[in-house]
Amino acid sequence: MNTTLHLFRHDVRRLRWWLLAWAGFLVGTHWWWHLTVWAERRVNHDQWLRNFFDANKVAVVVWLALQVTLAALLLLPHGPDDPRLFWRTRPIAARDMVRAKLLFAGVFLIALPLLVETGFWLAWLSAGETAALWPKMLLRQAVVGSVLLAVITLAGRVGKRYGFCVLGV
């Protein structure tokens, strides 16, 4: 577990500015929508998502682009399928690398957007109603995050992963 946490911290340090941009975008987008739908006192989750995707296609494209870029940069230098995983003193076990990448993706690609969206919904709905939305929000974030990681991992070596970074940006 120590190796996994070391690799996780390394990825967080390496991608800190991208993570800051990702968190700022998530909070800024939800704050903007909090202000724009303030006049509507009661909205439900499906109606809000429909309005959000219809009215803010640019924000959705940027959201997806940042997620693709972050996932590609996470796997770019050393993906879990890389046969050359090593430190100067010893090889890195593939399971430790996979655990570190999944921990990073779980925290920053799934949990962070889920917490930001939960904060938005707590401003509009009661805690019980917001808790009832969690399975749907968690499923959406988990599907998007895991599909991105799977596609980028299966895309192959570094050249294709650079393509995903360019596509994201």
Coordinates of C-alpha atoms in Angstrom, one line a residue:
M1 CA 0.0 0.0 0.0
N2 CA 2.9 2.3 0.6
T3 CA 4.0 2.1 -3.1
T4 CA 0.4 2.8 -4.1
L5 CA 0.2 6.0 -2.0
H6 CA 3.6 7.1 -3.2
L7 CA 2.5 6.7 -6.8
F8 CA -0.8 8.5 -6.0
R9 CA 1.0 11.4 -4.4
H10 CA 3.4 11.6 -7.4
D11 CA 0.5 11.8 -9.8
V12 CA -1.2 14.5 -7.7
R13 CA 2.0 16.6 -7.6
R14 CA 2.6 16.1 -11.3
L15 CA -1.0 17.1 -12.3
R16 CA -1.6 19.7 -9.6
W17 CA -2.3 22.6 -12.0
W18 CA -4.6 20.5 -14.1
L19 CA -6.4 19.4 -10.9
L20 CA -6.7 23.0 -9.8
A21 CA -8.2 23.9 -13.2
W22 CA -10.6 20.9 -13.0
A23 CA -11.8 21.8 -9.5
G24 CA -12.1 25.5 -10.5
F25 CA -14.1 24.6 -13.5
L26 CA -16.4 22.3 -11.6
V27 CA -17.1 24.8 -8.8
G28 CA -17.4 27.8 -11.2
T29 CA -19.8 25.9 -13.5
H30 CA -22.0 24.9 -10.6
W31 CA -21.8 28.3 -9.0
W32 CA -22.9 29.9 -12.3
W33 CA -25.8 27.6 -12.5
H34 CA -26.7 28.2 -8.9
L35 CA -27.0 31.9 -9.8
T36 CA -28.8 31.4 -13.0
V37 CA -31.5 29.1 -11.7
W38 CA -31.9 31.1 -8.5
A39 CA -35.3 32.4 -9.6
E40 CA -36.6 28.8 -9.9
R41 CA -37.1 27.8 -6.3
R42 CA -37.8 24.1 -6.9
V43 CA -36.1 22.2 -9.7
N44 CA -35.6 18.5 -9.9
H45 CA -32.4 16.7 -10.9
D46 CA -33.5 15.5 -14.4
Q47 CA -34.9 18.9 -15.3
W48 CA -31.8 20.7 -14.1
L49 CA -29.5 18.3 -16.1
R50 CA -31.7 18.7 -19.2
N51 CA -31.6 22.5 -18.9
F52 CA -27.9 22.4 -18.2
F53 CA -27.0 20.3 -21.2
D54 CA -29.3 22.3 -23.5
A55 CA -28.3 25.8 -22.5
N56 CA -24.6 25.2 -21.9
K57 CA -23.3 23.0 -24.6
V58 CA -20.0 24.8 -24.4
A59 CA -19.7 24.1 -20.7
V60 CA -20.4 20.4 -21.3
V61 CA -17.8 20.2 -24.1
V62 CA -15.2 21.8 -21.8
W63 CA -16.3 19.5 -19.0
L64 CA -15.7 16.4 -21.2
A65 CA -12.5 17.9 -22.6
L66 CA -11.0 18.5 -19.2
Q67 CA -12.0 15.0 -18.1
V68 CA -10.4 13.4 -21.2
T69 CA -7.3 15.5 -20.8
L70 CA -6.9 14.7 -17.1
A71 CA -7.5 11.0 -17.7
A72 CA -5.0 10.9 -20.6
L73 CA -2.4 12.9 -18.7
L74 CA -2.8 10.5 -15.8
L75 CA -2.0 7.5 -18.0
L76 CA 0.4 9.2 -20.4
P77 CA 3.9 8.8 -18.7
H78 CA 3.3 5.3 -17.3
G79 CA 0.0 3.6 -17.8
P80 CA -0.9 0.4 -16.0
D81 CA -0.2 -1.6 -19.2
D82 CA 3.4 -0.3 -19.5
P83 CA 5.9 -3.2 -19.5
R84 CA 8.7 -0.8 -18.5
L85 CA 7.5 0.1 -15.0
F86 CA 10.5 0.5 -12.8
W87 CA 12.3 2.7 -10.3
R88 CA 16.0 3.0 -10.2
T89 CA 16.2 0.5 -7.3
R90 CA 13.4 -2.0 -8.1
P91 CA 10.5 -2.7 -10.5
I92 CA 7.0 -1.4 -9.7
A93 CA 4.4 -4.1 -9.4
A94 CA 1.7 -3.6 -12.0
R95 CA -1.0 -4.1 -9.3
D96 CA 0.4 -1.1 -7.3
M97 CA 0.4 1.1 -10.5
V98 CA -3.2 0.0 -11.3
R99 CA -4.3 0.7 -7.7
A100 CA -2.7 4.2 -7.7
K101 CA -4.3 5.1 -11.1
L102 CA -7.7 3.8 -9.9
L103 CA -7.4 5.7 -6.6
F104 CA -6.5 8.9 -8.5
A105 CA -9.4 8.4 -10.9
G106 CA -11.8 7.6 -8.1
V107 CA -10.9 10.7 -6.1
F108 CA -10.6 13.3 -8.8
L109 CA -12.7 12.0 -11.7
I110 CA -15.6 10.6 -9.7
A111 CA -15.7 11.8 -6.1
L112 CA -14.7 15.5 -6.7
P113 CA -17.5 16.1 -9.3
L114 CA -19.9 14.2 -7.1
L115 CA -19.2 16.3 -4.1
V116 CA -19.4 19.6 -6.0
E117 CA -22.7 18.5 -7.5
T118 CA -24.0 17.4 -4.1
G119 CA -23.1 20.9 -2.7
F120 CA -25.2 22.4 -5.5
W121 CA -28.2 20.2 -4.8
L122 CA -28.0 20.8 -1.1
A123 CA -28.7 24.5 -1.8
W124 CA -31.9 23.5 -3.7
L125 CA -33.2 20.3 -2.1
S126 CA -33.3 18.8 1.3
A127 CA -30.6 16.4 2.5
G128 CA -32.9 13.4 2.0
E129 CA -33.8 14.4 -1.5
T130 CA -30.2 15.0 -2.3
A131 CA -29.2 11.6 -0.8
A132 CA -31.8 10.0 -3.1
L133 CA -30.0 11.5 -6.1
W134 CA -26.6 10.1 -5.1
P135 CA -27.0 6.7 -6.8
K136 CA -27.8 8.4 -10.2
M137 CA -25.0 10.9 -9.8
L138 CA -22.5 8.3 -8.7
L139 CA -23.5 6.0 -11.6
R140 CA -23.1 8.8 -14.2
Q141 CA -19.7 9.9 -12.8
A142 CA -18.4 6.3 -12.5
V143 CA -19.5 5.4 -16.0
V144 CA -17.9 8.4 -17.6
G145 CA -14.7 8.0 -15.6
S146 CA -14.3 4.3 -16.1
V147 CA -15.1 4.5 -19.8
L148 CA -12.5 7.2 -20.3
L149 CA -9.8 5.2 -18.4
A150 CA -10.7 2.0 -20.3
V151 CA -10.6 3.7 -23.7
I152 CA -7.3 5.5 -23.0
T153 CA -5.7 2.4 -21.5
L154 CA -6.8 0.3 -24.5
A155 CA -5.8 3.0 -27.0
G156 CA -2.2 1.8 -26.7
R157 CA 1.1 3.4 -26.3
V158 CA 2.2 7.0 -25.9
G159 CA 1.4 8.3 -29.4
K160 CA -2.4 7.6 -29.1
R161 CA -2.5 9.0 -25.6
Y162 CA -1.0 12.2 -26.8
G163 CA -3.8 12.3 -29.3
F164 CA -6.3 12.1 -26.5
C165 CA -4.5 15.0 -24.8
V166 CA -4.7 17.1 -28.0
L167 CA -8.3 16.0 -28.5
G168 CA -9.1 17.1 -24.9
V169 CA -7.5 20.5 -25.2

